[in-house]
């Protein structure tokens, strides 16, 4: 597996590990060794999130998928103009996750997966900013009881699943949304108590 590196980050990658740790970022080798589950159909995931959120540079889209890769929830937000820091990115991602979907901390093993699509300038090669998003995604998933899924960059050249070598030219940061979108899971039954819950359960079983 090979990775490209942006020239702007080459000097910083030669610094000590303690510097990387202080910046709270993951380098490509660390991400590849983390056992991130592969998406079965990354293009469908990317196209669906692009059609739903129309991200532009500096926009992050975090999405939660069920075991069949159906979309359960997603949210987009604009990255603040500040130095890249995984701790700040973690807090932003966790805030969005808490807003759109309940946590799974009571489960022994996570069954839902969070993926992150980040639209940015530049090319698809790894940067320190990507490393900070990777660190933030992994930590936010741990704190919300989710599996940490793919980190995907979207640039004017296309999309790229970092650490996997899979990508494509469309959609990209300048393209219009494609005619199909990510499939969604059916909405859950309302959470109610007493007789109403029993009626709903019986109806669902028919």
PDB file of C-alpha atoms in Angstrom:
ATOM      1  CA  UNK A   1       0.000   0.000   0.000  1.00  0.00           C
ATOM      2  CA  UNK A   2       1.427   3.370  -0.969  1.00  0.00           C
ATOM      3  CA  UNK A   3       0.556   6.867   0.112  1.00  0.00           C
ATOM      4  CA  UNK A   4       1.288  10.276  -1.356  1.00  0.00           C
ATOM      5  CA  UNK A   5       2.314  13.220   0.754  1.00  0.00           C
ATOM      6  CA  UNK A   6       1.638  16.860   0.113  1.00  0.00           C
ATOM      7  CA  UNK A   7       4.817  18.914  -0.201  1.00  0.00           C
ATOM      8  CA  UNK A   8       3.603  21.307   2.469  1.00  0.00           C
ATOM      9  CA  UNK A   9       3.589  18.517   5.049  1.00  0.00           C
ATOM     10  CA  UNK A  10       6.870  16.848   4.121  1.00  0.00           C
ATOM     11  CA  UNK A  11       8.960  18.859   6.561  1.00  0.00           C
ATOM     12  CA  UNK A  12       6.548  18.350   9.424  1.00  0.00           C
ATOM     13  CA  UNK A  13       6.484  14.570   8.857  1.00  0.00           C
ATOM     14  CA  UNK A  14      10.197  14.448   9.574  1.00  0.00           C
ATOM     15  CA  UNK A  15       9.697  15.855  13.064  1.00  0.00           C
ATOM     16  CA  UNK A  16       9.582  13.689  16.159  1.00  0.00           C
ATOM     17  CA  UNK A  17       6.653  11.489  17.101  1.00  0.00           C
ATOM     18  CA  UNK A  18       6.070  13.667  20.150  1.00  0.00           C
ATOM     19  CA  UNK A  19       5.212  16.596  17.885  1.00  0.00           C
ATOM     20  CA  UNK A  20       2.666  14.525  15.993  1.00  0.00           C
ATOM     21  CA  UNK A  21       1.182  13.350  19.270  1.00  0.00           C
ATOM     22  CA  UNK A  22       0.914  16.915  20.547  1.00  0.00           C
ATOM     23  CA  UNK A  23      -0.978  17.856  17.376  1.00  0.00           C
ATOM     24  CA  UNK A  24      -3.283  14.852  17.819  1.00  0.00           C
ATOM     25  CA  UNK A  25      -3.050  13.437  14.325  1.00  0.00           C
ATOM     26  CA  UNK A  26      -2.719  10.007  12.756  1.00  0.00           C
ATOM     27  CA  UNK A  27      -0.203   9.334  10.032  1.00  0.00           C
ATOM     28  CA  UNK A  28      -1.132   7.040   7.106  1.00  0.00           C
ATOM     29  CA  UNK A  29       0.673   3.996   8.524  1.00  0.00           C
ATOM     30  CA  UNK A  30      -1.160   4.335  11.838  1.00  0.00           C
ATOM     31  CA  UNK A  31      -4.508   4.662  10.079  1.00  0.00           C
ATOM     32  CA  UNK A  32      -3.819   1.646   7.869  1.00  0.00           C
ATOM     33  CA  UNK A  33      -2.916  -0.426  10.939  1.00  0.00           C
ATOM     34  CA  UNK A  34      -6.098   0.539  12.799  1.00  0.00           C
ATOM     35  CA  UNK A  35      -8.277  -2.056  11.046  1.00  0.00           C
ATOM     36  CA  UNK A  36     -10.767   0.424   9.584  1.00  0.00           C
ATOM     37  CA  UNK A  37     -13.611  -1.550   7.932  1.00  0.00           C
ATOM     38  CA  UNK A  38     -13.747  -1.227   4.159  1.00  0.00           C
ATOM     39  CA  UNK A  39     -16.807   0.203   2.466  1.00  0.00           C
ATOM     40  CA  UNK A  40     -18.443  -2.269   0.088  1.00  0.00           C
ATOM     41  CA  UNK A  41     -19.506   0.476  -2.308  1.00  0.00           C
ATOM     42  CA  UNK A  42     -17.592   3.670  -1.536  1.00  0.00           C
ATOM     43  CA  UNK A  43     -18.767   5.460  -4.683  1.00  0.00           C
ATOM     44  CA  UNK A  44     -22.404   5.057  -3.680  1.00  0.00           C
ATOM     45  CA  UNK A  45     -21.661   6.367  -0.198  1.00  0.00           C
ATOM     46  CA  UNK A  46     -19.728   9.353  -1.531  1.00  0.00           C
ATOM     47  CA  UNK A  47     -22.311  10.165  -4.218  1.00  0.00           C
ATOM     48  CA  UNK A  48     -25.168   9.918  -1.735  1.00  0.00           C
ATOM     49  CA  UNK A  49     -23.532  12.224   0.802  1.00  0.00           C
ATOM     50  CA  UNK A  50     -22.521  14.653  -1.945  1.00  0.00           C
ATOM     51  CA  UNK A  51     -26.085  14.798  -3.290  1.00  0.00           C
ATOM     52  CA  UNK A  52     -27.495  15.304   0.204  1.00  0.00           C
ATOM     53  CA  UNK A  53     -25.076  17.944   1.528  1.00  0.00           C
ATOM     54  CA  UNK A  54     -23.414  19.538  -1.553  1.00  0.00           C
ATOM     55  CA  UNK A  55     -20.150  20.117   0.318  1.00  0.00           C
ATOM     56  CA  UNK A  56     -17.743  22.839  -0.722  1.00  0.00           C
ATOM     57  CA  UNK A  57     -14.129  23.276   0.429  1.00  0.00           C
ATOM     58  CA  UNK A  58     -13.749  23.345   4.247  1.00  0.00           C
ATOM     59  CA  UNK A  59     -17.001  21.377   4.699  1.00  0.00           C
ATOM     60  CA  UNK A  60     -17.072  18.149   6.723  1.00  0.00           C
ATOM     61  CA  UNK A  61     -19.862  15.586   6.386  1.00  0.00           C
ATOM     62  CA  UNK A  62     -20.143  12.930   9.092  1.00  0.00           C
ATOM     63  CA  UNK A  63     -22.516  10.035   8.444  1.00  0.00           C
ATOM     64  CA  UNK A  64     -23.629   6.973  10.402  1.00  0.00           C
ATOM     65  CA  UNK A  65     -24.294   3.759   8.468  1.00  0.00           C
ATOM     66  CA  UNK A  66     -26.015   0.569   9.547  1.00  0.00           C
ATOM     67  CA  UNK A  67     -24.377  -2.869   8.936  1.00  0.00           C
ATOM     68  CA  UNK A  68     -25.845  -2.896   5.418  1.00  0.00           C
ATOM     69  CA  UNK A  69     -24.329   0.537   4.660  1.00  0.00           C
ATOM     70  CA  UNK A  70     -27.695   2.242   4.679  1.00  0.00           C
ATOM     71  CA  UNK A  71     -27.658   5.825   5.881  1.00  0.00           C
ATOM     72  CA  UNK A  72     -29.039   6.304   9.384  1.00  0.00           C
ATOM     73  CA  UNK A  73     -28.063   9.935   9.977  1.00  0.00           C
ATOM     74  CA  UNK A  74     -25.706  12.577   8.646  1.00  0.00           C
ATOM     75  CA  UNK A  75     -24.688  16.152   9.345  1.00  0.00           C
ATOM     76  CA  UNK A  76     -22.439  18.704   7.671  1.00  0.00           C
ATOM     77  CA  UNK A  77     -20.596  21.701   9.070  1.00  0.00           C
ATOM     78  CA  UNK A  78     -17.890  24.142   8.047  1.00  0.00           C
ATOM     79  CA  UNK A  79     -14.423  23.836   9.495  1.00  0.00           C
ATOM     80  CA  UNK A  80     -13.372  26.800  11.627  1.00  0.00           C
ATOM     81  CA  UNK A  81     -10.385  28.823  10.498  1.00  0.00           C
ATOM     82  CA  UNK A  82      -7.862  27.592  13.055  1.00  0.00           C
ATOM     83  CA  UNK A  83      -4.775  25.361  13.084  1.00  0.00           C
ATOM     84  CA  UNK A  84      -5.626  21.709  12.413  1.00  0.00           C
ATOM     85  CA  UNK A  85      -6.019  19.922  15.735  1.00  0.00           C
ATOM     86  CA  UNK A  86      -7.522  16.487  16.242  1.00  0.00           C
ATOM     87  CA  UNK A  87      -8.963  17.371  19.631  1.00  0.00           C
ATOM     88  CA  UNK A  88     -10.947  20.270  18.177  1.00  0.00           C
ATOM     89  CA  UNK A  89     -12.082  18.129  15.246  1.00  0.00           C
ATOM     90  CA  UNK A  90     -13.102  15.370  17.679  1.00  0.00           C
ATOM     91  CA  UNK A  91     -15.256  17.780  19.646  1.00  0.00           C
ATOM     92  CA  UNK A  92     -16.920  19.126  16.486  1.00  0.00           C
ATOM     93  CA  UNK A  93     -17.672  15.623  15.184  1.00  0.00           C
ATOM     94  CA  UNK A  94     -18.948  14.424  18.549  1.00  0.00           C
ATOM     95  CA  UNK A  95     -21.251  17.425  18.811  1.00  0.00           C
ATOM     96  CA  UNK A  96     -22.755  16.632  15.405  1.00  0.00           C
ATOM     97  CA  UNK A  97     -23.141  12.930  16.201  1.00  0.00           C
ATOM     98  CA  UNK A  98     -24.899  13.684  19.472  1.00  0.00           C
ATOM     99  CA  UNK A  99     -27.250  15.979  17.624  1.00  0.00           C
ATOM    100  CA  UNK A 100     -28.370  13.509  14.961  1.00  0.00           C
ATOM    101  CA  UNK A 101     -28.248  10.018  16.528  1.00  0.00           C
ATOM    102  CA  UNK A 102     -28.282   8.398  20.004  1.00  0.00           C
ATOM    103  CA  UNK A 103     -25.051   6.828  21.240  1.00  0.00           C
ATOM    104  CA  UNK A 104     -24.382   3.072  21.305  1.00  0.00           C
ATOM    105  CA  UNK A 105     -22.255   3.027  24.454  1.00  0.00           C
ATOM    106  CA  UNK A 106     -24.372   0.300  26.063  1.00  0.00           C
ATOM    107  CA  UNK A 107     -23.450  -2.199  23.351  1.00  0.00           C
ATOM    108  CA  UNK A 108     -20.509  -4.486  23.935  1.00  0.00           C
ATOM    109  CA  UNK A 109     -19.585  -4.336  20.246  1.00  0.00           C
ATOM    110  CA  UNK A 110     -20.416  -1.399  17.953  1.00  0.00           C
ATOM    111  CA  UNK A 111     -22.758  -2.260  15.078  1.00  0.00           C
ATOM    112  CA  UNK A 112     -23.071   1.158  13.449  1.00  0.00           C
ATOM    113  CA  UNK A 113     -20.231   2.831  11.614  1.00  0.00           C
ATOM    114  CA  UNK A 114     -19.360   6.504  11.245  1.00  0.00           C
ATOM    115  CA  UNK A 115     -17.625   7.725   8.101  1.00  0.00           C
ATOM    116  CA  UNK A 116     -16.265  11.182   7.389  1.00  0.00           C
ATOM    117  CA  UNK A 117     -16.239  12.981   4.048  1.00  0.00           C
ATOM    118  CA  UNK A 118     -14.113  16.128   4.050  1.00  0.00           C
ATOM    119  CA  UNK A 119     -14.161  18.540   1.128  1.00  0.00           C
ATOM    120  CA  UNK A 120     -10.977  20.596   0.840  1.00  0.00           C
ATOM    121  CA  UNK A 121      -8.659  22.381  -1.530  1.00  0.00           C
ATOM    122  CA  UNK A 122      -5.505  20.756  -2.820  1.00  0.00           C
ATOM    123  CA  UNK A 123      -5.019  17.258  -4.196  1.00  0.00           C
ATOM    124  CA  UNK A 124      -5.807  13.848  -2.731  1.00  0.00           C
ATOM    125  CA  UNK A 125      -2.454  13.304  -1.034  1.00  0.00           C
ATOM    126  CA  UNK A 126      -2.402  13.026   2.758  1.00  0.00           C
ATOM    127  CA  UNK A 127      -1.856  16.214   4.746  1.00  0.00           C
ATOM    128  CA  UNK A 128      -1.547  16.961   8.452  1.00  0.00           C
ATOM    129  CA  UNK A 129      -5.096  18.298   8.339  1.00  0.00           C
ATOM    130  CA  UNK A 130      -6.251  14.861   7.149  1.00  0.00           C
ATOM    131  CA  UNK A 131      -4.300  13.263   9.986  1.00  0.00           C
ATOM    132  CA  UNK A 132      -6.081  15.492  12.495  1.00  0.00           C
ATOM    133  CA  UNK A 133      -9.488  14.565  11.044  1.00  0.00           C
ATOM    134  CA  UNK A 134      -8.561  10.881  11.262  1.00  0.00           C
ATOM    135  CA  UNK A 135      -7.614  11.254  14.926  1.00  0.00           C
ATOM    136  CA  UNK A 136     -10.798  13.187  15.622  1.00  0.00           C
ATOM    137  CA  UNK A 137     -13.025  10.655  13.850  1.00  0.00           C
ATOM    138  CA  UNK A 138     -11.506   7.699  15.682  1.00  0.00           C
ATOM    139  CA  UNK A 139     -11.861   9.366  19.074  1.00  0.00           C
ATOM    140  CA  UNK A 140     -15.386  10.654  18.437  1.00  0.00           C
ATOM    141  CA  UNK A 141     -16.496   7.147  17.420  1.00  0.00           C
ATOM    142  CA  UNK A 142     -15.069   5.678  20.612  1.00  0.00           C
ATOM    143  CA  UNK A 143     -16.886   8.254  22.741  1.00  0.00           C
ATOM    144  CA  UNK A 144     -20.191   7.679  20.892  1.00  0.00           C
ATOM    145  CA  UNK A 145     -20.052   3.885  20.797  1.00  0.00           C
ATOM    146  CA  UNK A 146     -19.582   3.620  17.017  1.00  0.00           C
ATOM    147  CA  UNK A 147     -17.152   1.812  14.763  1.00  0.00           C
ATOM    148  CA  UNK A 148     -14.646   4.120  13.148  1.00  0.00           C
ATOM    149  CA  UNK A 149     -15.168   3.954   9.396  1.00  0.00           C
ATOM    150  CA  UNK A 150     -13.554   5.425   6.320  1.00  0.00           C
ATOM    151  CA  UNK A 151     -12.080   8.888   5.975  1.00  0.00           C
ATOM    152  CA  UNK A 152     -12.767  10.274   2.502  1.00  0.00           C
ATOM    153  CA  UNK A 153     -11.422  13.444   0.926  1.00  0.00           C
ATOM    154  CA  UNK A 154     -13.296  15.333  -1.770  1.00  0.00           C
ATOM    155  CA  UNK A 155     -11.253  17.737  -3.896  1.00  0.00           C
ATOM    156  CA  UNK A 156     -11.578  19.283  -7.329  1.00  0.00           C
ATOM    157  CA  UNK A 157      -9.781  16.210  -8.696  1.00  0.00           C
ATOM    158  CA  UNK A 158     -12.372  13.802  -7.291  1.00  0.00           C
ATOM    159  CA  UNK A 159     -12.782  11.652  -4.171  1.00  0.00           C
ATOM    160  CA  UNK A 160     -10.322   9.389  -2.390  1.00  0.00           C
ATOM    161  CA  UNK A 161     -10.730   6.900   0.472  1.00  0.00           C
ATOM    162  CA  UNK A 162      -7.454   7.514   2.284  1.00  0.00           C
ATOM    163  CA  UNK A 163      -5.581   4.410   3.291  1.00  0.00           C
ATOM    164  CA  UNK A 164      -7.390   2.223   0.748  1.00  0.00           C
ATOM    165  CA  UNK A 165      -6.285   3.574  -2.611  1.00  0.00           C
ATOM    166  CA  UNK A 166      -9.871   3.711  -3.902  1.00  0.00           C
ATOM    167  CA  UNK A 167     -11.245   6.830  -5.511  1.00  0.00           C
ATOM    168  CA  UNK A 168     -12.857   8.401  -8.553  1.00  0.00           C
ATOM    169  CA  UNK A 169     -13.199  11.614 -10.539  1.00  0.00           C
ATOM    170  CA  UNK A 170     -16.887  12.160  -9.766  1.00  0.00           C
ATOM    171  CA  UNK A 171     -18.332  13.506  -7.659  1.00  0.00           C
ATOM    172  CA  UNK A 172     -15.799  16.218  -6.939  1.00  0.00           C
ATOM    173  CA  UNK A 173     -15.731  19.562  -5.158  1.00  0.00           C
ATOM    174  CA  UNK A 174     -17.081  21.371  -8.236  1.00  0.00           C
ATOM    175  CA  UNK A 175     -19.572  18.834  -9.606  1.00  0.00           C
ATOM    176  CA  UNK A 176     -23.350  18.897  -9.476  1.00  0.00           C
ATOM    177  CA  UNK A 177     -25.115  16.189  -7.472  1.00  0.00           C
ATOM    178  CA  UNK A 178     -25.679  12.918  -9.284  1.00  0.00           C
ATOM    179  CA  UNK A 179     -29.232  11.597  -9.818  1.00  0.00           C
ATOM    180  CA  UNK A 180     -29.002   8.844  -7.206  1.00  0.00           C
ATOM    181  CA  UNK A 181     -28.433   9.115  -3.470  1.00  0.00           C
ATOM    182  CA  UNK A 182     -27.361   6.913  -0.602  1.00  0.00           C
ATOM    183  CA  UNK A 183     -30.093   4.478   0.432  1.00  0.00           C
ATOM    184  CA  UNK A 184     -31.652   5.091   3.793  1.00  0.00           C
ATOM    185  CA  UNK A 185     -32.742   2.697   6.496  1.00  0.00           C
ATOM    186  CA  UNK A 186     -36.452   2.703   7.347  1.00  0.00           C
ATOM    187  CA  UNK A 187     -37.277   5.046  10.234  1.00  0.00           C
ATOM    188  CA  UNK A 188     -37.438   3.373  13.669  1.00  0.00           C
ATOM    189  CA  UNK A 189     -40.751   2.947  15.455  1.00  0.00           C
ATOM    190  CA  UNK A 190     -41.600   5.770  17.871  1.00  0.00           C
ATOM    191  CA  UNK A 191     -40.417   5.224  21.428  1.00  0.00           C
ATOM    192  CA  UNK A 192     -43.539   5.197  23.564  1.00  0.00           C
ATOM    193  CA  UNK A 193     -44.625   3.329  26.638  1.00  0.00           C
ATOM    194  CA  UNK A 194     -47.566   1.229  27.791  1.00  0.00           C
ATOM    195  CA  UNK A 195     -50.348   0.031  25.512  1.00  0.00           C
ATOM    196  CA  UNK A 196     -49.255   2.195  22.594  1.00  0.00           C
ATOM    197  CA  UNK A 197     -45.931   0.370  22.418  1.00  0.00           C
ATOM    198  CA  UNK A 198     -47.691  -2.998  22.406  1.00  0.00           C
ATOM    199  CA  UNK A 199     -49.953  -1.934  19.532  1.00  0.00           C
ATOM    200  CA  UNK A 200     -46.942  -0.739  17.521  1.00  0.00           C
ATOM    201  CA  UNK A 201     -45.046  -3.957  18.166  1.00  0.00           C
ATOM    202  CA  UNK A 202     -47.988  -6.082  17.051  1.00  0.00           C
ATOM    203  CA  UNK A 203     -48.447  -3.960  13.919  1.00  0.00           C
ATOM    204  CA  UNK A 204     -44.761  -4.252  13.058  1.00  0.00           C
ATOM    205  CA  UNK A 205     -44.874  -8.052  13.446  1.00  0.00           C
ATOM    206  CA  UNK A 206     -47.712  -8.444  10.913  1.00  0.00           C
TER     207      UNK A 206
END
